[in-house]
Short mmCIF file of C-alpha atoms in Angstrom, two decimals:
data_model
loop_
_atom_site.label_atom_id
_atom_site.label_comp_id
_atom_site.label_asym_id
_atom_site.label_seq_id
_atom_site.Cartn_x
_atom_site.Cartn_y
_atom_site.Cartn_z
CA MET A 1 59.14 -1.55 -171.58
CA ARG A 2 59.42 1.43 -171.75
CA GLU A 3 63.23 0.69 -172.17
CA LYS A 4 63.68 -1.16 -174.68
CA LEU A 5 61.29 1.20 -176.47
CA GLN A 6 63.60 4.10 -175.45
CA ILE A 7 66.88 1.63 -176.66
CA ILE A 8 65.09 0.97 -180.35
CA ALA A 9 64.56 4.69 -180.51
CA LYS A 10 66.87 5.93 -178.80
CA GLY A 11 70.41 3.66 -180.16
CA PRO A 12 72.48 2.61 -180.47
CA TRP A 13 72.54 -0.95 -181.65
CA ALA A 14 74.04 -3.60 -181.28
CA TYR A 15 76.23 -4.48 -184.61
CA TRP A 16 74.94 -7.68 -184.65
CA VAL A 17 70.99 -6.04 -183.45
CA GLY A 18 71.82 -4.97 -187.07
CA ALA A 19 73.20 -7.76 -189.15
CA ILE A 20 70.26 -9.96 -187.94
CA VAL A 21 67.73 -7.21 -188.96
CA LEU A 22 69.04 -6.52 -192.04
CA ALA A 23 69.09 -9.10 -192.89
CA ILE A 24 65.50 -10.10 -192.12
CA LEU A 25 64.46 -7.07 -194.23
CA ASN A 26 67.04 -7.79 -197.47
CA ILE A 27 65.33 -11.40 -196.96
CA LEU A 28 61.27 -9.66 -197.04
CA VAL A 29 62.91 -7.11 -200.01
CA LEU A 30 64.23 -10.02 -201.96
CA VAL A 31 60.27 -11.29 -201.34
CA VAL A 32 57.84 -8.92 -202.30
CA ARG A 33 60.51 -7.80 -205.15
CA GLN A 34 61.09 -11.12 -207.02
CA GLU A 35 65.62 -9.89 -206.97
CA PRO A 36 67.60 -8.48 -204.62
CA TRP A 37 67.69 -5.29 -202.70
CA GLY A 38 70.17 -3.29 -205.51
CA ILE A 39 70.47 0.18 -204.61
CA THR A 40 73.40 2.11 -208.11
CA THR A 41 71.45 0.46 -211.22
CA ASN A 42 68.15 2.97 -210.36
CA ILE A 43 70.51 5.82 -209.35
CA GLU A 44 72.33 5.24 -212.60
CA GLU A 45 68.97 5.20 -214.20
CA TRP A 46 68.44 9.21 -213.44
CA SER A 47 71.97 10.24 -213.65
CA VAL A 48 71.17 8.75 -217.74
CA TRP A 49 67.80 10.50 -217.90
CA LEU A 50 69.07 13.83 -215.82
CA ALA A 51 71.93 14.43 -218.58
CA GLY A 52 69.25 13.50 -221.09
CA LYS A 53 67.65 16.19 -219.84
CA LEU A 54 71.58 18.18 -219.91
CA GLY A 55 70.84 17.42 -223.38
CA LEU A 56 74.47 14.91 -222.45
CA THR A 57 73.62 12.59 -224.13
CA GLY A 58 70.67 11.76 -226.34
CA ASN A 59 66.91 9.50 -225.54
CA PRO A 60 67.21 8.95 -221.50
CA ASP A 61 66.64 4.42 -220.81
CA LEU A 62 62.88 5.56 -219.25
CA THR A 63 60.75 8.49 -218.73
CA LEU A 64 59.98 10.39 -215.49
CA LYS A 65 56.78 8.58 -215.28
CA GLU A 66 58.60 5.25 -215.18
CA LEU A 67 61.42 6.32 -212.79
CA LEU A 68 59.49 7.48 -210.32
CA LEU A 69 57.22 4.59 -210.61
CA SER A 70 60.32 2.24 -210.65
CA ASP A 71 60.52 0.47 -206.97
CA GLY A 72 64.43 1.13 -206.62
CA THR A 73 63.93 5.06 -206.62
CA TYR A 74 62.17 4.14 -203.31
CA LEU A 75 64.00 1.59 -201.95
CA ASN A 76 66.57 4.79 -201.83
CA LEU A 77 64.22 7.42 -201.00
CA GLY A 78 63.52 4.69 -197.78
CA VAL A 79 67.02 4.55 -196.84
CA ILE A 80 67.67 7.67 -196.54
CA LEU A 81 64.51 9.00 -195.41
CA GLY A 82 63.82 5.69 -193.03
CA ALA A 83 67.46 7.06 -192.12
CA PHE A 84 66.51 10.75 -191.11
CA TRP A 85 63.26 9.33 -189.02
CA ALA A 86 65.84 7.48 -186.75
CA THR A 87 67.43 10.62 -186.39
CA VAL A 88 64.54 12.64 -185.66
CA VAL A 89 63.10 9.59 -183.22
CA ALA A 90 66.24 11.04 -180.87
CA SER A 91 65.81 14.31 -181.89
CA GLN A 92 69.18 14.32 -183.28
CA ALA A 93 68.33 15.74 -186.50
CA ARG A 94 70.16 18.71 -187.82
CA PHE A 95 72.65 19.42 -190.98
CA ARG A 96 76.28 18.41 -190.31
CA PRO A 97 77.86 21.13 -192.12
CA LEU A 98 81.73 19.99 -193.19
CA LYS A 99 84.96 19.89 -190.50
CA ASN A 100 87.06 21.26 -193.60
CA LYS A 101 87.37 22.26 -197.01
CA LYS A 102 88.98 19.40 -198.83
CA PHE A 103 86.60 17.09 -196.85
CA ALA A 104 84.64 18.08 -200.76
CA VAL A 105 87.05 17.70 -203.13
CA SER A 106 87.21 14.15 -201.29
CA ALA A 107 84.04 13.33 -200.65
CA LEU A 108 82.71 14.91 -205.09
CA PHE A 109 86.35 12.09 -206.59
CA GLY A 110 84.87 9.21 -204.29
CA GLY A 111 81.44 9.55 -204.55
CA ILE A 112 83.04 9.75 -208.43
CA MET A 113 85.35 6.57 -207.79
CA MET A 114 82.29 4.95 -206.82
CA GLY A 115 79.46 5.24 -209.13
CA PHE A 116 81.81 4.48 -212.42
CA GLY A 117 83.71 1.07 -210.10
CA ALA A 118 79.56 -0.01 -209.71
CA ARG A 119 78.39 0.56 -212.52
CA ILE A 120 81.09 -1.24 -214.83
CA ALA A 121 80.94 -4.00 -212.10
CA TYR A 122 77.60 -4.39 -211.91
CA GLY A 123 77.03 -3.98 -208.35
CA CYS A 124 77.79 -2.12 -205.75
CA ASN A 125 77.99 -3.36 -201.35
CA ILE A 126 74.62 -3.99 -201.38
CA GLY A 127 74.18 -5.65 -205.10
CA LEU A 128 76.71 -7.44 -206.33
CA VAL A 129 79.31 -8.05 -201.54
CA LEU A 130 75.92 -8.24 -199.94
CA ASN A 131 73.11 -10.27 -202.62
CA GLY A 132 75.67 -11.09 -205.05
CA ILE A 133 77.66 -13.62 -202.14
CA ALA A 134 74.08 -14.27 -200.87
CA SER A 135 72.79 -15.00 -204.42
CA SER A 136 75.75 -17.70 -204.15
CA SER A 137 76.80 -15.89 -207.19
CA LEU A 138 81.06 -15.84 -208.96
CA ALA A 139 80.97 -12.47 -209.60
CA GLY A 140 80.34 -11.36 -205.86
CA TRP A 141 83.08 -13.46 -204.58
CA ILE A 142 85.26 -11.57 -206.88
CA PHE A 143 83.82 -8.02 -206.53
CA THR A 144 84.36 -8.53 -202.63
CA ILE A 145 88.31 -9.83 -202.24
CA ALA A 146 89.15 -6.26 -205.40
CA VAL A 147 86.95 -3.85 -202.75
CA PHE A 148 89.35 -4.34 -199.69
CA LEU A 149 91.90 -4.10 -201.78
CA GLY A 150 90.88 -0.55 -202.67
CA ALA A 151 89.69 0.19 -199.42
CA TRP A 152 92.93 -0.80 -197.72
CA LEU A 153 94.24 1.72 -201.01
CA GLY A 154 91.72 4.31 -200.05
CA GLY A 155 92.90 4.19 -196.23
CA LYS A 156 96.27 5.20 -197.56
CA ILE A 157 95.01 8.00 -199.40
CA LEU A 158 93.06 9.31 -196.17
CA LEU A 159 96.82 9.18 -193.82
CA ARG A 160 98.69 10.45 -196.43
CA TYR A 161 96.34 13.96 -197.71
CA LEU A 162 92.80 14.05 -195.82
CA LEU A 163 93.33 13.49 -191.72
CA MET B 1 73.94 20.38 -172.73
CA LEU B 2 70.14 20.66 -173.13
CA LYS B 3 68.49 18.58 -175.88
CA LYS B 4 65.72 19.73 -177.83
CA SER B 5 62.67 17.76 -178.35
CA GLN B 6 62.06 17.55 -181.50
CA SER B 7 58.90 15.53 -180.62
CA SER B 8 56.10 17.74 -183.34
CA LEU B 9 59.19 17.82 -186.02
CA ASN B 10 58.36 13.66 -185.42
CA LEU B 11 54.62 13.84 -185.63
CA GLY B 12 54.37 15.76 -188.74
CA PHE B 13 57.98 13.83 -189.86
CA SER B 14 55.24 10.46 -189.52
CA ILE B 15 51.97 11.81 -190.84
CA PHE B 16 53.87 12.94 -193.89
CA ILE B 17 55.00 9.36 -194.08
CA LEU B 18 51.30 7.69 -193.35
CA LEU B 19 50.12 9.82 -195.93
CA PHE B 20 53.76 8.97 -198.29
CA LEU B 21 52.40 5.57 -197.90
CA ILE B 22 48.74 6.31 -198.62
CA PHE B 23 49.29 7.07 -201.45
CA LEU B 24 51.49 4.05 -203.36
CA LEU B 25 50.04 2.10 -202.39
CA GLN B 26 46.00 4.02 -204.76
CA LEU B 27 49.12 2.28 -207.41
CA SER B 28 50.03 -0.18 -206.04
CA THR B 29 51.28 -2.23 -202.86
CA LYS B 30 54.29 -3.73 -204.23
CA LEU B 31 55.51 -0.44 -204.67
CA ALA B 32 54.28 0.95 -200.79
CA LEU B 33 55.86 -2.82 -199.48
CA ILE B 34 58.83 -1.36 -200.83
CA PHE B 35 58.78 2.08 -199.56
CA ALA B 36 57.69 0.36 -196.15
CA LEU B 37 60.83 -1.86 -196.24
CA SER B 38 63.29 0.10 -197.47
CA LEU B 39 62.50 2.94 -194.86
CA ALA B 40 63.03 0.36 -192.32
CA LEU B 41 66.25 -0.78 -193.93
CA GLY B 42 67.60 3.05 -193.76
CA TYR B 43 66.77 3.09 -190.09
CA THR B 44 68.27 -0.26 -188.77
CA LEU B 45 71.42 1.15 -190.93
CA GLN B 46 71.43 4.45 -188.54
CA LYS B 47 70.48 2.96 -185.08
CA SER B 48 72.97 0.42 -185.29
CA ARG B 49 75.91 1.75 -186.97
CA PHE B 50 76.15 -0.70 -190.10
CA CYS B 51 78.34 0.38 -192.13
CA PHE B 52 79.89 -1.53 -194.84
CA VAL B 53 82.80 1.07 -195.95
CA ALA B 54 83.90 0.80 -191.57
CA ALA B 55 83.42 -3.85 -191.98
CA PHE B 56 86.33 -3.56 -194.82
CA ARG B 57 88.35 -0.48 -193.45
CA ASP B 58 89.30 -0.83 -189.91
CA PRO B 59 90.58 -3.58 -189.34
CA LEU B 60 93.71 -2.60 -191.52
CA LEU B 61 93.37 1.52 -190.35
CA VAL B 62 92.70 1.16 -187.16
CA GLY B 63 92.41 -2.95 -185.91
CA THR B 64 88.55 -3.38 -185.43
CA THR B 65 86.56 -5.60 -186.76
CA LYS B 66 83.77 -5.53 -184.24
CA ILE B 67 81.63 -4.60 -187.71
CA SER B 68 83.51 -6.93 -190.11
CA GLN B 69 82.12 -10.02 -187.62
CA ALA B 70 78.93 -8.71 -188.52
CA VAL B 71 79.10 -7.76 -191.73
CA ILE B 72 79.81 -11.74 -192.24
CA LEU B 73 76.94 -13.10 -189.74
CA LEU B 74 75.15 -10.71 -191.78
CA LEU B 75 76.84 -13.18 -195.74
CA ILE B 76 76.29 -16.98 -192.79
CA ILE B 77 72.67 -15.74 -192.43
CA SER B 78 71.56 -14.41 -195.63
CA ILE B 79 73.60 -17.62 -197.91
CA PRO B 80 71.11 -19.39 -196.54
CA ALA B 81 68.04 -17.80 -196.03
CA PHE B 82 68.09 -16.85 -200.52
CA PHE B 83 68.79 -20.46 -201.37
CA LEU B 84 65.77 -21.58 -198.80
CA VAL B 85 63.20 -18.40 -200.91
CA PHE B 86 64.72 -19.88 -204.57
CA GLN B 87 63.36 -23.48 -203.59
CA ILE B 88 59.88 -21.52 -202.21
CA ALA B 89 59.82 -19.57 -205.48
CA SER B 90 60.95 -22.41 -208.12
CA ASN B 91 59.38 -25.03 -206.97
CA LEU B 92 55.67 -22.25 -206.46
CA HIS B 93 55.95 -21.68 -209.46
CA LEU B 94 56.20 -17.76 -208.42
CA PRO B 95 59.16 -15.29 -210.78
CA ILE B 96 62.55 -14.89 -209.08
CA GLU B 97 65.66 -13.70 -210.06
CA LEU B 98 69.11 -13.39 -207.95
CA ASN B 99 71.93 -11.60 -208.48
CA VAL B 100 74.31 -13.57 -210.91
CA THR B 101 75.37 -11.24 -212.84
CA PRO B 102 78.08 -12.15 -215.44
CA PHE B 103 81.98 -10.86 -215.38
CA GLY B 104 85.86 -10.29 -215.82
CA PHE B 105 88.97 -8.31 -215.02
CA HIS B 106 87.03 -5.28 -215.04
CA THR B 107 84.48 -6.60 -211.99
CA PHE B 108 88.05 -6.84 -210.55
CA LEU B 109 88.73 -3.33 -211.40
CA GLY B 110 85.15 -2.12 -210.47
CA GLY B 111 85.53 -2.95 -206.81
CA LEU B 112 88.51 -1.70 -206.40
CA LEU B 113 87.75 1.75 -207.46
CA PHE B 114 84.76 1.12 -206.21
CA GLY B 115 86.89 0.30 -203.04
CA THR B 116 89.28 3.35 -202.74
CA GLY B 117 86.41 5.73 -203.80
CA MET B 118 83.96 4.78 -200.97
CA VAL B 119 86.76 4.94 -197.69
CA LEU B 120 87.08 8.69 -199.48
CA ALA B 121 84.17 9.69 -199.57
CA GLY B 122 83.53 8.21 -196.01
CA GLY B 123 79.96 5.97 -197.23
CA CYS B 124 79.27 3.63 -199.64
CA ALA B 125 76.27 3.39 -202.07
CA SER B 126 73.84 2.47 -198.76
CA GLY B 127 75.94 4.50 -196.24
CA THR B 128 76.27 7.61 -198.43
CA LEU B 129 72.36 7.41 -198.68
CA MET B 130 71.97 6.91 -194.80
CA ARG B 131 74.15 9.45 -194.34
CA VAL B 132 72.12 12.32 -196.50
CA GLY B 133 69.31 11.07 -193.93
CA GLU B 134 71.64 11.72 -190.93
CA GLY B 135 72.05 15.55 -192.83
CA PHE B 136 75.19 14.65 -193.55
CA ALA B 137 77.41 18.00 -195.75
CA MET B 138 79.51 15.73 -196.79
CA GLN B 139 77.68 12.63 -198.19
CA MET B 140 75.24 14.69 -199.58
CA ILE B 141 78.18 16.07 -201.81
CA ALA B 142 79.08 12.53 -202.80
CA LEU B 143 76.21 11.66 -203.95
CA GLY B 144 75.68 14.05 -206.24
CA GLY B 145 79.27 12.39 -207.64
CA LEU B 146 77.68 9.25 -206.94
CA ILE B 147 75.21 10.05 -210.05
CA ILE B 148 78.10 11.56 -212.03
CA GLY B 149 80.19 9.07 -211.43
CA ALA B 150 77.62 5.98 -212.18
CA PHE B 151 76.50 8.18 -216.11
CA LEU B 152 80.68 7.87 -216.67
CA GLY B 153 80.31 4.13 -216.02
CA ASN B 154 77.36 3.87 -217.80
CA SER B 155 78.64 5.38 -221.12
CA SER B 156 81.93 4.26 -220.58
CA LEU B 157 80.38 0.60 -220.61
CA PRO B 158 80.60 -0.53 -224.12
CA TYR B 159 84.07 0.54 -224.49
CA ILE B 160 85.25 -1.26 -221.59
CA LEU B 161 83.63 -4.51 -222.66
CA ASN B 162 85.47 -4.42 -225.62
CA ILE B 163 88.94 -4.49 -224.45
CA PHE B 164 87.82 -6.62 -221.66
CA HIS B 165 86.42 -10.26 -222.03
CA GLU B 166 83.53 -10.35 -219.84
CA PHE B 167 82.35 -14.40 -219.18
CA PRO B 168 78.70 -15.05 -218.32
CA GLY B 169 77.10 -14.46 -214.09
CA VAL B 170 78.69 -18.54 -213.16
CA PHE B 171 76.03 -19.68 -210.06
CA LEU B 172 77.99 -21.54 -207.88
CA PRO B 173 75.00 -24.03 -207.61
CA ASP B 174 75.46 -24.98 -211.06
CA ILE B 175 78.81 -25.84 -211.39
CA MET B 176 79.37 -28.40 -207.90
CA GLY B 177 75.55 -28.64 -206.47
CA TRP B 178 73.73 -26.95 -203.70
CA VAL B 179 75.13 -28.58 -200.20
CA PRO B 180 78.69 -27.64 -202.25
CA ALA B 181 78.45 -24.26 -202.78
CA ILE B 182 76.22 -23.56 -199.83
CA SER B 183 78.64 -25.24 -197.86
CA ILE B 184 81.79 -24.46 -198.72
CA GLN B 185 81.05 -20.03 -198.76
CA LEU B 186 79.57 -20.66 -195.22
CA LEU B 187 82.71 -22.38 -194.80
CA VAL B 188 85.30 -19.62 -196.15
CA LEU B 189 82.77 -17.42 -193.60
CA ILE B 190 83.39 -19.40 -190.62
CA LEU B 191 86.29 -19.46 -190.94
CA LEU B 192 87.11 -15.95 -192.04
CA TRP B 193 85.16 -14.86 -188.46
CA LEU B 194 87.03 -16.96 -186.62
CA GLY B 195 90.92 -15.68 -188.23
CA ILE B 196 89.47 -11.65 -187.97
CA ARG B 197 88.93 -12.37 -184.70
CA LYS B 198 91.41 -14.83 -183.22
CA TRP B 199 93.97 -11.40 -185.25
CA GLN B 200 92.53 -8.87 -183.62
CA LYS B 201 92.20 -10.65 -179.52
CA SER B 202 96.17 -11.44 -180.65
CA LYS B 203 96.44 -7.58 -181.49
CA ARG B 204 94.77 -6.20 -178.39
CA THR B 205 97.34 -7.82 -176.04
#
């Protein structure tokens, strides 16, 4: 029993265990939320609000209060804090600085490409790959094939310029 | 290496989470439940080192397929489970919405950009959030990029929809019936799972 608790706390768990636990949690989110788990719609809402505050755009669609009461906000916050908790439980919490300055550039541009791509396609790996396919939606399959090709291209760039 | 225990940090953080959950419960049960579930999602992603980037990238980049197989397993469980939840909710006349989104060439273009970007950023959307929680500076920058990119995507969408035609969302069971739609999708995933397993074995020898 003690050993089992040790593994739950310290990890790592086998990938297939992760897949089954994630499947159950993802279904529970669908039941409670009455719509599937997604990440970037909420990030987009915050970005539009932020841009509005900075004077880059007109009236944002949502007010701060609406954003703070949106379940998407707590889905994203929870993933960050849950992952932090997982490192604390294993006494592994610490700041992990950049290994190399060029990774700052690739993280920034990679992030921008991801955010842009997710919002013109209406989803990310969670909203479109996982939950698009889980919803038997054609868009999920199209996006998944494109992400695979993009990852191949990204791998080429990674090998050529970054590693 | 002597590792310092973080049990007092753990205690303090657990109390903070508990208080925050109680606070959310005052606002709405749904928000508190969603927050608890997403904490568990973040915890699970971290403990199982689950990573969609690795699932897409590693088969071709380093030739490992363990995570890809786990992602396919996740999909194989999710398709029939989503169907069940959808049917039960419909029978009980409860509101439920699945992710059936409109699509066009921009879906493909978006996926291409997203796939390239996630490899460069070292994490997709969920992976970036998870690694921010783990304390990685790189993904804190990526999250900033994600926010900027989401805003740029939001502002350019009207122009993109002017260029590319958008088709209304296609819910596969609507065009072929429930049983064929689910069977065909599961068959594709199972064949893919078997295929990459065989491919990995052939690479090792």
